[in-house]
DNA sequence: GTCCGACCGTA
DNA sequence: TTACGGTCGGACG
């Protein structure tokens, strides 16, 4: 950029709100999508750009950019937490337009600029000053008074709605001060819309008058005592500091670290087909016609762009403050039946989100996948083409091929991306020749160097305006993070499927591809082989890798186009946006941090366990009279019930003797020696093989810590699961088992903090079933099981026998599990009739429970699913089964799911909020583990005291404000050097 | 080598 | 009586 050039900067975010309120509402005819602001925006851009080609008009742009707010979390919030705190969520019918306007910007072939942590105004200020510095002219398309401080002889504002220029004299006329004094003026007057406080009692007129008299704010504050009016003087003195803070808030940042420079804003020619496709999709007929004409495109030959989905997809962060609860798009009301629905090209009626889903589903099945069409990217020039294309499309599907399933150990072999269905490519990076001699073949030729690939991809993968989609994004995030890339923003087809269809089968890409696209993708196993003869992916030929990897990206993109609109259609967008998507980076960081495990402690425990087990083995062989495999339930059953003839039920559907711990305990209680020994032996060997022997193998050689993996889409209820290793089943119930927890330790100078919800599921039950006695008991903080026992058996809580309380506790848990007389009888080792009587008594005392259970079953039968208090669904397609046992099982699960699932949702919410809360409190605690109702943190000794209240606060308030529970949540938290003592 | 059932650790 | 994952033995190929 040089002297004489002219930069146009459009305040995109300012425009959206202004246009929304100023223009009449407009909806797309075919489906009611609100597009008023989009329409105004497109017309404005069209006008500005048309004049750009008209050489008779003097003020025409040579450079052009549209600037947006990224999120409400800006540096101003750090200075003043209440900044913009009074902003309510944007109107519902404005929300889809945020994404659309960004797409419109791209359709017009204009740079679309936003930056996390900064407001559009700061970016505008920075670019304006940069352009001015080289002598170029600047026109800011906005009428916002906050930008008026930027006006200079070279920098003008333009109010596009009033078609009015704003220059220095215009500012003076309107505000009584020149642009350079606008900052001080705003600091005094404050701004109620942004919640900038200012000085009470001082409006623009007074402020201008004071600035006229004193020159500037600092002078005024220093000489405030000279002011004659008593009230005004007092206010200025009292609120001097507030005015200084306000000045910081209204001062635009002219040194924002920008990712895109002004030289990149040079005005490019229109891309006619792309612009027409977008306008056509918006159904802006007049503008479509004009654009087609001006760019020499035959509009009838252009397919409308796919924008609805992107509108939904791009409601991911920009302009939305995710900390508010009510800012997510809800499914638009269906068009009423008497409104004729226009038909789309393929004949489908497309009037509601559901209809869109239907047509997408049909399309997906008919659009065939052609693996031979995929590209292999082998040089920098080709890669640049794909990056440009990806940048322009704003949405890419993405997949990495790696050497290991463990993201903490793996190396990238190649990377695939898809920009639209059928358009996908593979970038080989680290393929080696397969004919490995001892030296290993070495890198295959014609691969772009790894460093170069990541250097080129980083801006794309971190670009806020390009949505990255993957199937199982957490894995991709972790892999990319190892290469220094902060992958965002994200969408995950596995999680979308999980939110939509939890309980309806697997969410793996292969099964979704089969289910939705009617296609079987290449099997991973067919490429790498299996077992001993299997190879790592870097040995796969680049040709086959291209077909496989690009197909995965292609399939991911197709699934996304199909599944994402269902979130809106089914009213599940907020579940996805609140409980799934934001958790991806949170869990990824937890996995990345890992936890320290003391090898020596485990090794010593292994030795102890081996010794104890060996001693018992001797006894068992002696009692059994022969040397058998104690670990074989089959052999053990034959000895106990065959050879020795002990009484016991056969059980197990395979006809084997059952040798469960419960059964052996009962036999032991009757005085038999062998069963007792077997139970003890099993406990010891279980602890040894599953924990003390196995855990050291999970210590990562690089980090020296253990990194579990959390599955986000594995359970039907919304719980996480943990594997490799499973850190959600580390022993605690027996003293022997607990010792294993002493091996989980904090780094020197640090502590582990364990914070767990007390009785969260019973509290959820009290809330959802509206049980007055339970609610009251939780409000009073009394022992819930004792209260239950007292209600049921008429025993006073004081001096209650422990057996009575134990039974009530078992019943309480039974209720949560969808109780049956059979199960309760088993649990308490009592006759089924007695258990049945307990249940009847319970239902008598708490009739709301019975009602809740019946209502839940009825709901499940009617809908095929049940819901948590946050709207998460768990599907039970077999709840109408004609098999009574099977049906009863589904009913119990359906009763349990809303309770277990709501608790799971609550802790997910807490986890999403935890890092921002700790950051805000300037605490360095790291969240390491989640165990369903417990969170484990690691932090320095000095910060422990300050950290615990923050953790508790976040956890105890996690349901708010979406759900106001009728019972308080209570969290116990403790710190210690190891997990055993912290819990 | 792969799969399944029994068993058992957690919430 | 709910929800998981890991280890083992044993049967299958």
Tab-separated table of C-alpha atoms (C1' of nucleotides) in Angstrom, chain A residues 632 635 721-722 724 726 822-823 827 892 900, chain C residues 1-11:
chain	number	residue	atom	x	y	z
A	632	UNK	CA	-10.060	-70.335	35.613
A	635	UNK	CA	-11.874	-75.282	36.632
A	721	UNK	CA	-15.248	-43.274	29.628
A	722	UNK	CA	-11.535	-43.629	30.221
A	724	UNK	CA	-5.527	-47.008	28.119
A	726	UNK	CA	-8.781	-46.676	32.558
A	822	UNK	CA	-35.024	-59.206	42.022
A	823	UNK	CA	-32.075	-56.842	41.934
A	827	UNK	CA	-27.984	-56.732	46.519
A	892	UNK	CA	-34.622	-49.605	33.884
A	900	UNK	CA	-26.926	-40.436	35.423
C	1	DT	C1'	-31.097	-52.750	40.149
C	2	DT	C1'	-27.488	-48.267	36.042
C	3	DA	C1'	-23.051	-46.971	33.349
C	4	DC	C1'	-18.288	-48.380	31.940
C	5	DG	C1'	-13.026	-50.957	30.663
C	6	DG	C1'	-9.312	-54.540	31.569
C	7	DT	C1'	-7.716	-59.145	32.353
C	8	DC	C1'	-8.053	-63.734	32.026
C	9	DG	C1'	-9.283	-68.351	30.261
C	10	DG	C1'	-10.940	-70.912	26.736
C	11	DA	C1'	-12.800	-71.876	22.287
